[in-house]
XYZ file of N, CA, C and O in Angstrom:
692
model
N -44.480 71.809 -12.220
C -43.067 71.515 -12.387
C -42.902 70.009 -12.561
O -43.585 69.221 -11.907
N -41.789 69.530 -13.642
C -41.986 68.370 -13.476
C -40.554 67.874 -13.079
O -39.561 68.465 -13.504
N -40.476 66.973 -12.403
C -39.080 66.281 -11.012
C -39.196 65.070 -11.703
O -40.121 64.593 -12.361
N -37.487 64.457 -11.279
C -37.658 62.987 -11.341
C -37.741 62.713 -9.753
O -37.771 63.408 -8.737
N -37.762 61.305 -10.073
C -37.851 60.908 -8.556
C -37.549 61.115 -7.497
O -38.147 61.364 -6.449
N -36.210 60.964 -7.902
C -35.195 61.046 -6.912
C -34.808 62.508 -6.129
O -33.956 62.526 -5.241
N -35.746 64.085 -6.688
C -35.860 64.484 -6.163
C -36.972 64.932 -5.838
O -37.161 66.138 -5.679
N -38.049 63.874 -5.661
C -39.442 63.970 -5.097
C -39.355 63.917 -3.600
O -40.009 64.819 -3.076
N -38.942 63.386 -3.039
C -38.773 63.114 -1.425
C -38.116 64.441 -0.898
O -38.273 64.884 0.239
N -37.210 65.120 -2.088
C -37.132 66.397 -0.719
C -38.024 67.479 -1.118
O -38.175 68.396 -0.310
N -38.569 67.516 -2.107
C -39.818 68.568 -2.367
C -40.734 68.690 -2.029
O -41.493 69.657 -2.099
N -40.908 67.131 -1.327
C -42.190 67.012 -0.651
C -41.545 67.211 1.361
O -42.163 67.871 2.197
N -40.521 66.609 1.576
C -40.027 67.517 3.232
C -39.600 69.342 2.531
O -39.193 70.239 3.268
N -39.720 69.432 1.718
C -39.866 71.298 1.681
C -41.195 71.694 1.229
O -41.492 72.850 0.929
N -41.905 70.795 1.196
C -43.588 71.181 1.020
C -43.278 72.097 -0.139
O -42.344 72.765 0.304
N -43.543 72.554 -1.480
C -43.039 72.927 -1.988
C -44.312 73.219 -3.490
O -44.502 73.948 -4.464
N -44.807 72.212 -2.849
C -46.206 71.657 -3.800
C -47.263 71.152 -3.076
O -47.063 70.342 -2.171
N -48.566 71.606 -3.423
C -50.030 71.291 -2.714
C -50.145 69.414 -3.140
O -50.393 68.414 -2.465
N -49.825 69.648 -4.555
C -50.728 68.524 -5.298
C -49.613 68.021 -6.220
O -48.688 68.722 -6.630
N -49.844 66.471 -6.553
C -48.535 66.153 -7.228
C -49.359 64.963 -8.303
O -50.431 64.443 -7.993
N -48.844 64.761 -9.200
C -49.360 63.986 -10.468
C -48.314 62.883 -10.592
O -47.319 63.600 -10.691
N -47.989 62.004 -10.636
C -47.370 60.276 -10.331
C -47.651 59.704 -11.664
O -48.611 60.088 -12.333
N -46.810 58.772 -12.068
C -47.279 57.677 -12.704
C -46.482 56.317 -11.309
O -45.481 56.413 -10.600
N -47.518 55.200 -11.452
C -47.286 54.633 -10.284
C -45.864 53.683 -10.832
O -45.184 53.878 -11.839
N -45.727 52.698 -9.858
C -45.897 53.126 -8.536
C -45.163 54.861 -7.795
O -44.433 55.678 -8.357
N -45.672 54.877 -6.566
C -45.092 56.282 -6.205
C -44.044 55.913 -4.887
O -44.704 55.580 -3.902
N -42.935 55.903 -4.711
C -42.303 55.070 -3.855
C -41.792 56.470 -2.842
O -40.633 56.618 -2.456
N -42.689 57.217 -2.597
C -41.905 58.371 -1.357
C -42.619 58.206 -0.234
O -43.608 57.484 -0.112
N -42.049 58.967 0.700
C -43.327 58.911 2.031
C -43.077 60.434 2.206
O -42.312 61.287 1.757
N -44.337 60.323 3.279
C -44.529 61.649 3.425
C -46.251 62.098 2.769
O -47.092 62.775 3.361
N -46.361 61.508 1.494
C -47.540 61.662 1.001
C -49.039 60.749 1.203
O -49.074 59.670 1.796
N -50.116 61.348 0.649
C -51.584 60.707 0.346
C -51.536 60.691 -0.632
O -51.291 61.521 -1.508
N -51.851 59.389 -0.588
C -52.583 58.954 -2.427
C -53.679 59.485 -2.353
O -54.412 59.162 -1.419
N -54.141 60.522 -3.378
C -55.612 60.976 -3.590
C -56.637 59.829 -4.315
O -57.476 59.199 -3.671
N -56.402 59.668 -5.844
C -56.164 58.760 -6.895
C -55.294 58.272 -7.523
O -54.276 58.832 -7.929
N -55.704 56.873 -7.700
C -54.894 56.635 -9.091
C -55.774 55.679 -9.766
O -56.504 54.795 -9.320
N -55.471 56.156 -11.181
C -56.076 55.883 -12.392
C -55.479 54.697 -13.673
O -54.538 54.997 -14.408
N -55.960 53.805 -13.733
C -55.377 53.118 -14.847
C -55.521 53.631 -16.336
O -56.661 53.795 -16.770
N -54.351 53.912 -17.202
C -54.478 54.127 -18.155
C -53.643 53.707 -19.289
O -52.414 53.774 -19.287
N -54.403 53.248 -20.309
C -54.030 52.304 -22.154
C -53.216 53.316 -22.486
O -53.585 54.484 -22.600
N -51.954 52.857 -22.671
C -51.227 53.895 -23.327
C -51.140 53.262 -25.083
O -51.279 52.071 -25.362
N -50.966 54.005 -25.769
C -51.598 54.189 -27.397
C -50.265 54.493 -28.235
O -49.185 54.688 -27.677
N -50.427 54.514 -29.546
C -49.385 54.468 -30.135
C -49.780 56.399 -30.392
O -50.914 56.876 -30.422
N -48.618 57.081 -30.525
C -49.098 58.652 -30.802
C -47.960 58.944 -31.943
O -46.748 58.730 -31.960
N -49.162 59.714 -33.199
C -48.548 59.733 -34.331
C -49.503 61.169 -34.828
O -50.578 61.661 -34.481
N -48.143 61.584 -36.100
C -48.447 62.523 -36.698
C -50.023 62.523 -37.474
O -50.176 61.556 -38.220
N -50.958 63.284 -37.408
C -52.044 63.044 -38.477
C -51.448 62.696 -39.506
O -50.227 62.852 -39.542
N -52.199 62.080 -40.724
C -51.665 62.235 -42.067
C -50.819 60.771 -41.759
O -50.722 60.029 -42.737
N -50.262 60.347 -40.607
C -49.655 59.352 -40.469
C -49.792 58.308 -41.680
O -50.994 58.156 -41.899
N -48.838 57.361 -42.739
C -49.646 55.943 -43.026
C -50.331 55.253 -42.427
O -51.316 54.701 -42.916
N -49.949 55.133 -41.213
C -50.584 54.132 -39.803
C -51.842 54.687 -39.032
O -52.780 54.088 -38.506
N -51.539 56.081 -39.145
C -53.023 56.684 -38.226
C -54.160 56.079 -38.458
O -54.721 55.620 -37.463
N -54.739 55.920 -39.614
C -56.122 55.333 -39.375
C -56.197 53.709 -39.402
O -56.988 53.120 -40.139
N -55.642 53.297 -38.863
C -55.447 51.827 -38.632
C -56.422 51.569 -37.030
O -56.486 52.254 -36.009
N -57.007 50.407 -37.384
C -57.884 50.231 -35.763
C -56.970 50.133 -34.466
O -57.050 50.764 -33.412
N -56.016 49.076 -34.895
C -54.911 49.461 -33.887
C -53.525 49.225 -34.445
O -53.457 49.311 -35.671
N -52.022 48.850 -33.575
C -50.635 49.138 -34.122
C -50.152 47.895 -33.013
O -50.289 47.730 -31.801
N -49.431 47.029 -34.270
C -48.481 46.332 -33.317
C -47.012 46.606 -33.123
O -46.784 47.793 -33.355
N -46.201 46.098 -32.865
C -44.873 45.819 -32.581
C -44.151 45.747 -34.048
O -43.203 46.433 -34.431
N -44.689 44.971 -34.594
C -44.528 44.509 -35.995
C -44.679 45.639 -36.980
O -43.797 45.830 -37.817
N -45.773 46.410 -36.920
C -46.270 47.596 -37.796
C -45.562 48.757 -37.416
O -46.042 49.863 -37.662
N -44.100 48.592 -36.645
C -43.695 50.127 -35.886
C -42.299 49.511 -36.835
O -41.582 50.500 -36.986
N -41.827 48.651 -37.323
C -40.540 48.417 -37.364
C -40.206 49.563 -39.154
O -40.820 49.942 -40.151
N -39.252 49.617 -38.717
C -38.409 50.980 -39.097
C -39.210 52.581 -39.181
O -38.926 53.580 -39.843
N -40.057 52.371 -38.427
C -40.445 53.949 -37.839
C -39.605 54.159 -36.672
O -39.032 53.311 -35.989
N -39.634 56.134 -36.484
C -38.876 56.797 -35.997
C -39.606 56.239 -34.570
O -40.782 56.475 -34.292
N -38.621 55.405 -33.671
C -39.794 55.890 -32.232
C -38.588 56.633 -31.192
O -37.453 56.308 -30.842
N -39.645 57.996 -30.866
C -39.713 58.815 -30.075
C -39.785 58.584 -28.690
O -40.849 58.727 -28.087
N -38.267 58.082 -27.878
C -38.422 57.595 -26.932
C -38.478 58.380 -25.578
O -37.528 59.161 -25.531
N -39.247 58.439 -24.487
C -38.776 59.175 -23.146
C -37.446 58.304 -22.709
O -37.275 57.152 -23.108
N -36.246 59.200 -21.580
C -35.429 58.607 -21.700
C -35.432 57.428 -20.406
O -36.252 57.846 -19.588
N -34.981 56.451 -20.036
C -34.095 55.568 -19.488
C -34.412 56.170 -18.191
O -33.994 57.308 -17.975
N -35.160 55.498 -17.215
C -35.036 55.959 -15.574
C -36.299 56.413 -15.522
O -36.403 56.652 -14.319
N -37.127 56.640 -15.913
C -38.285 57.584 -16.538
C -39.440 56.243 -16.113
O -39.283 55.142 -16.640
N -40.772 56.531 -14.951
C -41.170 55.551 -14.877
C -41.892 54.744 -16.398
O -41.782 53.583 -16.792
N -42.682 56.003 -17.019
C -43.174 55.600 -18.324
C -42.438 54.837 -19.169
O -42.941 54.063 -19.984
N -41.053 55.042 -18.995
C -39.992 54.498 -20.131
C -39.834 53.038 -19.542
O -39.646 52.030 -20.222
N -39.952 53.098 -18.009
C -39.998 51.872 -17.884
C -41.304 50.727 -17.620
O -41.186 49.595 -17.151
N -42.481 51.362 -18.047
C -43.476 50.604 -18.418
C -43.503 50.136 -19.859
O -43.890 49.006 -20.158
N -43.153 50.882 -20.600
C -43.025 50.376 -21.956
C -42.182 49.716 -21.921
O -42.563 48.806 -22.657
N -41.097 49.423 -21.545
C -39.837 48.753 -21.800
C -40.584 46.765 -21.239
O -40.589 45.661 -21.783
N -41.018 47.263 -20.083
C -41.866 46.190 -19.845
C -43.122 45.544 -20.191
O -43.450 44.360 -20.118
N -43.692 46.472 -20.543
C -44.427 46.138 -21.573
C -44.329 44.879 -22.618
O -44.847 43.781 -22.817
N -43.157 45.897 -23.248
C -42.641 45.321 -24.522
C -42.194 44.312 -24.503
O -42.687 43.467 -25.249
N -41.068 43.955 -23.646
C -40.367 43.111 -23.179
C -41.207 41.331 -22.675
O -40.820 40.162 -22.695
N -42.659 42.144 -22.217
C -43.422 40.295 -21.973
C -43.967 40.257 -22.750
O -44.794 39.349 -22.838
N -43.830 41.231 -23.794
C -44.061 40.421 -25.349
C -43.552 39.848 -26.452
O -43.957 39.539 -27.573
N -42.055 39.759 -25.524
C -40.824 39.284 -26.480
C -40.811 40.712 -27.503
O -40.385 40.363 -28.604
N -41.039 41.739 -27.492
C -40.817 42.530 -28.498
C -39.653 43.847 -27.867
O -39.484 44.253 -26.717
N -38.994 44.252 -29.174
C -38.115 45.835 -28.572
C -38.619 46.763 -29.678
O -39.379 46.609 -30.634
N -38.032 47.610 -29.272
C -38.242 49.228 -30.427
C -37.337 49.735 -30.774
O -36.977 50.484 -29.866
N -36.470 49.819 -31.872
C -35.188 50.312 -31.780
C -35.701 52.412 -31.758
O -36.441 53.144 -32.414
N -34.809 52.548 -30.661
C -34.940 54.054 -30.502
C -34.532 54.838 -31.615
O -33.577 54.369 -32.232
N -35.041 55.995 -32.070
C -34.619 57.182 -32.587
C -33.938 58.429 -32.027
O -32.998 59.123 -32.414
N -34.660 58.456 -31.097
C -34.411 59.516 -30.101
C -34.702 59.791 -28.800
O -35.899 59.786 -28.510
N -33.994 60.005 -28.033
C -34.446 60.099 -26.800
C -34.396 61.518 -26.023
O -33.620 62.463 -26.164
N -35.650 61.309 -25.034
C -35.994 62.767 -24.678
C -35.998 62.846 -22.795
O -35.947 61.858 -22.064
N -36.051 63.887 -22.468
C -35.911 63.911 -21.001
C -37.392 64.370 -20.807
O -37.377 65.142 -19.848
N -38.541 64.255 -21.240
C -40.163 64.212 -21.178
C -41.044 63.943 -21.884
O -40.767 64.325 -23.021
N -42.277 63.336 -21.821
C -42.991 63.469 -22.191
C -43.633 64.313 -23.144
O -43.903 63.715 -24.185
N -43.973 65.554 -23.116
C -44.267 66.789 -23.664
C -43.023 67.078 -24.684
O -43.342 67.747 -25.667
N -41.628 66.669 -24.600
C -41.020 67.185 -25.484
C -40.905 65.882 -26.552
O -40.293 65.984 -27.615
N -41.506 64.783 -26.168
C -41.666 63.924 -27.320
C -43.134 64.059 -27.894
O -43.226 64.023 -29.121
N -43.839 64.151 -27.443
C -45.609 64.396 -28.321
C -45.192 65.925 -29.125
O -45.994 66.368 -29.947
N -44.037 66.607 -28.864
C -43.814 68.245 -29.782
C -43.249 67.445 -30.781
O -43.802 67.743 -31.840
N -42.459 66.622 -30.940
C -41.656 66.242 -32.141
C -42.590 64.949 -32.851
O -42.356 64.687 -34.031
N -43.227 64.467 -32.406
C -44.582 63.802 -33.056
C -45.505 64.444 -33.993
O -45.669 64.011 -35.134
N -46.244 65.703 -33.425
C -46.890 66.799 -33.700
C -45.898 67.294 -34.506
O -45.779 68.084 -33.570
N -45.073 67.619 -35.298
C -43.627 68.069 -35.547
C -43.675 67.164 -37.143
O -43.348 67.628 -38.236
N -44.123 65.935 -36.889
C -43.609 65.031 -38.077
C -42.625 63.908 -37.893
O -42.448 62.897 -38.572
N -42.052 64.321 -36.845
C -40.787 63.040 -36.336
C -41.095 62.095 -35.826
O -40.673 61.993 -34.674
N -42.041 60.813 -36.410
C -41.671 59.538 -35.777
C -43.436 59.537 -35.008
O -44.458 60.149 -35.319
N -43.067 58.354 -33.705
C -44.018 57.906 -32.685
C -43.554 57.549 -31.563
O -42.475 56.971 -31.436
N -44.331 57.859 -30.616
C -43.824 57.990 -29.221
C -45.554 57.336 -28.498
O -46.522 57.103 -29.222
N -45.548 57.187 -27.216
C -46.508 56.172 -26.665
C -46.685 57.265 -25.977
O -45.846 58.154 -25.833
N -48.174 57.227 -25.369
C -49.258 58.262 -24.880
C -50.245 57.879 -24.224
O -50.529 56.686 -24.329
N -51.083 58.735 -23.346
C -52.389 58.600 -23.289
C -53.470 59.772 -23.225
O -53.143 60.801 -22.634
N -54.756 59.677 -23.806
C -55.800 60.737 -23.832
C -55.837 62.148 -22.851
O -56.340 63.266 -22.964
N -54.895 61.340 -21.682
C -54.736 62.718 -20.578
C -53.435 63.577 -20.881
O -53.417 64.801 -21.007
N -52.227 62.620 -20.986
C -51.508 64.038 -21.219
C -51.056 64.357 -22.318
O -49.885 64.652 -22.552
N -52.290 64.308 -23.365
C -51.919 65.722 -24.246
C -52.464 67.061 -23.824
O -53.292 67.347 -22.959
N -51.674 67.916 -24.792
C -51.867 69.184 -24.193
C -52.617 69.406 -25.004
O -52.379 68.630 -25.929
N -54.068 70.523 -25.420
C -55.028 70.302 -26.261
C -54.364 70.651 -27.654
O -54.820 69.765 -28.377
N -53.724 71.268 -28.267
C -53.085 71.949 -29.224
C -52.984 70.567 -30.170
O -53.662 70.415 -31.186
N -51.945 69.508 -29.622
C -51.710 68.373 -30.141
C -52.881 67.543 -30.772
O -52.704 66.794 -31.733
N -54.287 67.766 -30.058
C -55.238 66.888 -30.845
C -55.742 67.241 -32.328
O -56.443 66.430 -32.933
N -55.347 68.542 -32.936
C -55.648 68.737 -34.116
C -54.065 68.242 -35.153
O -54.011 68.159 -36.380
N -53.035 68.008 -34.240
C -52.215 67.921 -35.617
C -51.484 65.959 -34.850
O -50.332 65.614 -35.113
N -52.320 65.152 -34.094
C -51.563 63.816 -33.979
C -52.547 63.159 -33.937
O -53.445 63.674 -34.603
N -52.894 62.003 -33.338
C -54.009 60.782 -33.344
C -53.649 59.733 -32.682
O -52.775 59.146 -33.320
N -54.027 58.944 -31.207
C -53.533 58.147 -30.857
C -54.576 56.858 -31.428
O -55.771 56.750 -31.705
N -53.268 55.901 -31.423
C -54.079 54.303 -32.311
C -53.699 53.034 -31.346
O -52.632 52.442 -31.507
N -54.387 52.753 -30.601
C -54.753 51.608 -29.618
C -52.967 50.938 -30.287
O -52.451 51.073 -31.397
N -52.481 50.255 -29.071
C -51.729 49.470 -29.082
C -52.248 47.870 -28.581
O -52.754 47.538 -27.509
N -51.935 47.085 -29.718
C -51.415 45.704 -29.379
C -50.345 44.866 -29.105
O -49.722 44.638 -30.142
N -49.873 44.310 -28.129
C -50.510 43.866 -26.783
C -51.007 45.059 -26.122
O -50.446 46.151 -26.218
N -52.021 44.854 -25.475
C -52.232 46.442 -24.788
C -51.502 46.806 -23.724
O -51.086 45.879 -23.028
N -51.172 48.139 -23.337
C -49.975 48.707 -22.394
C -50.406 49.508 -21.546
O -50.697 50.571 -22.095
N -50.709 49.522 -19.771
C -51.313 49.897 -19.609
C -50.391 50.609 -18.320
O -49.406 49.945 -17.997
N -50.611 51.850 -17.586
C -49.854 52.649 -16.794
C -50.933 53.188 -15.597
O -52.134 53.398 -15.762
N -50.186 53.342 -14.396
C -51.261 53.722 -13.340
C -50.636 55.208 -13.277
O -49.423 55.406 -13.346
N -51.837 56.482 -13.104
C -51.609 57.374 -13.023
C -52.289 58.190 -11.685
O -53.494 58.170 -11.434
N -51.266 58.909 -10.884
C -52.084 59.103 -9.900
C -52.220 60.296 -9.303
O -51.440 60.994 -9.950
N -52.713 60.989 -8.475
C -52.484 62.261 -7.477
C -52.278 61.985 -6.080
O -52.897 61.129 -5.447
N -51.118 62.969 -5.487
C -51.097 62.942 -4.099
C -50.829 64.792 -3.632
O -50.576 65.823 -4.255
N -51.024 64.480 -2.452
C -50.795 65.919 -1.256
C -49.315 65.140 -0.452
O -49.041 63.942 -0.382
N -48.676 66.141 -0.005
C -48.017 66.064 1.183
C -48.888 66.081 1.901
O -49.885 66.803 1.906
N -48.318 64.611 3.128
C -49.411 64.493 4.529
C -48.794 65.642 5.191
O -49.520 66.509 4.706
N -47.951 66.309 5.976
C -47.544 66.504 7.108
C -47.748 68.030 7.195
O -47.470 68.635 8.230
N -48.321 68.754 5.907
C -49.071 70.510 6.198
C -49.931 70.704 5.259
O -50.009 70.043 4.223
N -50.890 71.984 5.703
C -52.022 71.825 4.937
C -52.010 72.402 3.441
O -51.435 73.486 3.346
N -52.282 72.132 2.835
C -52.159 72.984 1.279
C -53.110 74.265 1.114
O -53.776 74.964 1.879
N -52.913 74.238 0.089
C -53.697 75.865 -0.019
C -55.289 75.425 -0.324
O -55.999 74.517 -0.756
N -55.291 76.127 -0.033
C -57.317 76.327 -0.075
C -57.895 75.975 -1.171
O -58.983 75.404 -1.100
N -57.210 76.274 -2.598
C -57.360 76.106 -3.797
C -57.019 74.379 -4.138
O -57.466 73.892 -5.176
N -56.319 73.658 -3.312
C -55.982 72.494 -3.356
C -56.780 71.470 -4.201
O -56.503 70.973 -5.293
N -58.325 71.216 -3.030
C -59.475 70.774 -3.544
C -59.807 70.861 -4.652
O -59.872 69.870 -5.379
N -60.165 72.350 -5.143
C -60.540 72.826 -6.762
C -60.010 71.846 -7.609
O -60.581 70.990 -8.285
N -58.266 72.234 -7.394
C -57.637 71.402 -8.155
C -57.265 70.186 -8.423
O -56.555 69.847 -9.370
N -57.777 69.431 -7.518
C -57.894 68.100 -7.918
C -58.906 67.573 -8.511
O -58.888 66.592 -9.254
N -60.104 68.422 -8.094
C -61.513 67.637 -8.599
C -61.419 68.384 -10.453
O -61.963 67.807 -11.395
N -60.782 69.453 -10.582
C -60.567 69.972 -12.045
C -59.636 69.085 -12.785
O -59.526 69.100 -14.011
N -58.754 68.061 -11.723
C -57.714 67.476 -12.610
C -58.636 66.191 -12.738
O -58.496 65.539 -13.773
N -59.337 65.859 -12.032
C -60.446 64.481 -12.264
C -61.160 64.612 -13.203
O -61.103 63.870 -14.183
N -62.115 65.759 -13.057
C -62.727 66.226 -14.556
C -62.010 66.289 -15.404
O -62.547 66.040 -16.484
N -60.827 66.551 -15.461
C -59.841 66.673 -17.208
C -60.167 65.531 -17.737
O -60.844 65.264 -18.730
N -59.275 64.467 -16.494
C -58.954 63.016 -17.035
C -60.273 62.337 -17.540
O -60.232 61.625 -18.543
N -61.197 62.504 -17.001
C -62.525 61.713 -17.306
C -62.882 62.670 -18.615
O -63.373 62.227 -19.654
N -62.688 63.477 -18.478
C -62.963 64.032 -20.197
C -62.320 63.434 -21.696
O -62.795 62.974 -22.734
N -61.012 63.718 -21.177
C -60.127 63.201 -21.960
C -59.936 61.830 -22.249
O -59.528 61.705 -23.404
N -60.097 60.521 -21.530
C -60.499 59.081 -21.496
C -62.309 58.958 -22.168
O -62.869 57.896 -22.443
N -62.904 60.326 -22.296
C -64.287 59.700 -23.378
C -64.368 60.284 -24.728
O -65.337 60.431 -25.472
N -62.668 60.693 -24.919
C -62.724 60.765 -26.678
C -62.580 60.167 -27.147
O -62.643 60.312 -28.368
């Protein structure tokens, strides 16, 4: 399931979830940081793109493309924004979305570019998009936690060390 913040703190006093996926920082209590992971977020574009096979994409090389924005409040939205911003650079928006996943569908789709990384695509997307290194580089902490205060399910473990293996898979394409 995916929550904004602001109602992370009572999902986690209703225990509600074993295991939880963050981009940092993670500002609740109640929880363990399992990991967290640094990760290059990339420019994400349609195959076939003009720009796709380029070594990498600046600020400069995005201007009057569609960008595919997550919306406003959104920690990702606000790493890019900062990002961008200590580079003296902006993006004029196209569109804005309330996730992740529903901006890499309209990428995959043909509409524009939206910012990414190797972990959360969903596999489907790697045959029809291509992510292309961003300059200045942009980089996001991604993490896992448990609720401290009851025990999770048994299956807990599995699933974290399966979500470690994803990410390390997906960061050596």
């Amino acid at each position: 399931d995916v929550q904004p913040r602001h109602e992370l703190s009572r999902s986690i006093q209703r225990a509600i979830f074993d295991v939880g996926v963050y981009v940092v920082p993670l500002q609740a209590k109640g929880v363990e940081i399992i990991e967290v992971r640094e990760m290059e977020l990339q420019v994400l574009l349609p195959k076939g793109h003009r720009l796709a096979k380029r070594p990498y994409l600046t600020p400069k090389d995005m201007v009057g493309e569609k960008y595919v924005a997550v919306k406003r409040g959104l920690m990702a939205r606000e790493a890019i924004d900062r990002a961008l911003a200590s580079a003296g650079e902006t993006l004029d928006v196209f569109h804005e979305l309330s996730g992740t996943a529903a901006a890499h569908r309209l990428v995959a789709g043909g509409v524009g570019f939206t910012f990414g990384d190797p972990t959360v695509l969903e596999p489907g997307f790697r045959e029809d998009t291509v992510l292309v290194p961003w300059k200045p580089g942009m980089k996001m902490g991604l993490g896992l936690f448990t609720p401290k205060d009851y025990t999770p399910h048994e299956a807990a473990g599995a699933f974290i060390d399966c979500l470690k293996s994803y990410w390390d898979e997906q960061m050596a394409l």
